[in-house]
CSV table of C-alpha atoms in Angstrom, one decimal:
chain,number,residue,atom,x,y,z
A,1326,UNK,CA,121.8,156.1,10.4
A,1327,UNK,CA,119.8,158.5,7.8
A,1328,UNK,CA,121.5,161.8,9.3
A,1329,UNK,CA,118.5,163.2,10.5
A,1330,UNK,CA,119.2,164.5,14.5
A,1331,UNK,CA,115.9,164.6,16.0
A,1332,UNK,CA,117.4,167.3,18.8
A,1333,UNK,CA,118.5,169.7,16.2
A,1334,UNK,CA,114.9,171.7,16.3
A,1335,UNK,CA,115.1,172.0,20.2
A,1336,UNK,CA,118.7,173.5,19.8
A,1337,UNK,CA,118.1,176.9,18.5
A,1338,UNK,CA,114.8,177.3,20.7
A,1339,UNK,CA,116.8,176.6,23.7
A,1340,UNK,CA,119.0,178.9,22.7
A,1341,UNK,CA,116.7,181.5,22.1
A,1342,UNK,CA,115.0,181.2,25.5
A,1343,UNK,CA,118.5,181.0,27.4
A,1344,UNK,CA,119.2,184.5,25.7
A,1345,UNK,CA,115.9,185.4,26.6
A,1346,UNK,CA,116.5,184.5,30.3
A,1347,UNK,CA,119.6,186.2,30.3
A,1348,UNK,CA,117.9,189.7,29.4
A,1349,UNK,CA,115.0,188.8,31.5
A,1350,UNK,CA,117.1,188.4,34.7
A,1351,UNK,CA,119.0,191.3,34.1
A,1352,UNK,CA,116.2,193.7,33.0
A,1353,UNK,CA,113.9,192.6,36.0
A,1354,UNK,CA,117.0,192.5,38.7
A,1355,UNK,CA,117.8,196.6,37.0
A,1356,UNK,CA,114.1,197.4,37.4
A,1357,UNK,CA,114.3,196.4,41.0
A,1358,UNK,CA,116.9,198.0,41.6
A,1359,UNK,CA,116.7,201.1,40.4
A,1360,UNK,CA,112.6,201.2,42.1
A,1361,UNK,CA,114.8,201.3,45.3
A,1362,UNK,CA,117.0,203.2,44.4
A,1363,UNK,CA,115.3,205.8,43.1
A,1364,UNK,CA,111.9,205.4,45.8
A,1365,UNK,CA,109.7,205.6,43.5
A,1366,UNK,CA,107.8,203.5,40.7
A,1367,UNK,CA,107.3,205.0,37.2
A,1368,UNK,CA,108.0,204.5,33.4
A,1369,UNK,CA,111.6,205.8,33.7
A,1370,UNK,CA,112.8,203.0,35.8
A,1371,UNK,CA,111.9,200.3,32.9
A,1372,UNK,CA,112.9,202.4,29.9
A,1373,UNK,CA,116.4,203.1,32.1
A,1374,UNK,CA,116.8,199.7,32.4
A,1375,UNK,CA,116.0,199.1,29.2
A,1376,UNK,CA,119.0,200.9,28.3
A,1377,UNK,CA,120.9,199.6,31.1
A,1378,UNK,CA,120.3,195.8,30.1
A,1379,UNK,CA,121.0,196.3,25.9
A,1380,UNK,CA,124.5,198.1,27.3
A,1381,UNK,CA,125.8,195.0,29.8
A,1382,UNK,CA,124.2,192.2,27.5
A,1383,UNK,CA,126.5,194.0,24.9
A,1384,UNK,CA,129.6,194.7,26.8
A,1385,UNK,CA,132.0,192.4,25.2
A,1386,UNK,CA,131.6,193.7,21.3
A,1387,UNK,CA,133.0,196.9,22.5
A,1388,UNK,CA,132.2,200.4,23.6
A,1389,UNK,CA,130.6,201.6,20.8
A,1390,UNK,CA,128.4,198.3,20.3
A,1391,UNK,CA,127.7,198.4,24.0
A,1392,UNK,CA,126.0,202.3,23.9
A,1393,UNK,CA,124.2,201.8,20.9
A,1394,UNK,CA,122.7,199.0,22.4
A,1395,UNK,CA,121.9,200.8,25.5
A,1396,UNK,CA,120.6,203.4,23.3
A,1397,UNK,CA,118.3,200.9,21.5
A,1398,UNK,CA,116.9,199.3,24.4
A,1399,UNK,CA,116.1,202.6,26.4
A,1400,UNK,CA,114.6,203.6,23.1
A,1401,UNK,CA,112.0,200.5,22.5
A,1402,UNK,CA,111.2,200.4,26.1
A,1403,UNK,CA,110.4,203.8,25.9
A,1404,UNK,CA,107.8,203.2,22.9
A,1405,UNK,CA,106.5,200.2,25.0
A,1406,UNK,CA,106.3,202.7,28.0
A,1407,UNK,CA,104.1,205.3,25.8
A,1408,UNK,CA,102.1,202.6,24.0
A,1409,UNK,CA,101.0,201.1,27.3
A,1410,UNK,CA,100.2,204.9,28.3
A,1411,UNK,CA,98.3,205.4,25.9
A,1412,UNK,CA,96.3,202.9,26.0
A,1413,UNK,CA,95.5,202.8,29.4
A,1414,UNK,CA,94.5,206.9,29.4
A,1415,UNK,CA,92.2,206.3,26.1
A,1416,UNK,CA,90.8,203.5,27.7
A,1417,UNK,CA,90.3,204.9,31.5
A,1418,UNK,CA,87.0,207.0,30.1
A,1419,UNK,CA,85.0,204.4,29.8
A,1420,UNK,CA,85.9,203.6,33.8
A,1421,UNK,CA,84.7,206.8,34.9
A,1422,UNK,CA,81.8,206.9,37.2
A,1423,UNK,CA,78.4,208.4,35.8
A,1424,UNK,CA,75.9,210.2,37.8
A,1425,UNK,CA,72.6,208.8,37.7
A,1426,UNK,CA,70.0,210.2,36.8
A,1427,UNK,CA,66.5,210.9,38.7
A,1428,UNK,CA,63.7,210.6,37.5
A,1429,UNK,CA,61.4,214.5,37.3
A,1430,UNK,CA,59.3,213.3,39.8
A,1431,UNK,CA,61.3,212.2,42.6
């Protein structure tokens, strides 16, 4: 055998996408819960489970691990919240309806 594993480039993408499963299910299953919870759906329901999903994928290192996590998560789903906001308010003026105009003689 040469020592070359043929499986060991599928190993650390697998990995990857189980961990990214992992926060996946738990983000979306927060999300969900919280937009019944709370009644309503807005921006703080995804930047609170942002926070809630860094804080339970973390809650083995510790306590202090676990809310600096939460802290990071809420934080970049926040900036993902206000970049999609901004974007879609910039880009809602060119959707606005025009009034046509007549011609003088009409």
């Amino acid at each position: 055998s040469s020592g070359i594993n043929a499986e060991w480039p599928l190993r650390p993408g697998g990995v990857l996408g189980g961990n990214f499963a992992v926060w996946g299910l738990t983000f979306s299953s927060t999300e969900c819960l919280l937009i019944w919870g709370r009644g309503k759906e807005d921006s703080w329901n995804s930047i609170a489970s942002g926070a809630i999903t860094g804080g339970v994928l973390s809650m083995r290192s510790g306590v202090q691990t676990m809310l600096v996590s939460a802290a990071i998560g809420g934080t970049l789903l926040a900036l993902i919240e206000g970049i999609g906001l901004v974007i879609s308010r910039t880009s809602a003026d060119q959707f606005k309806p025009v009034m046509p105009t007549l011609p003088e003689n009409f």
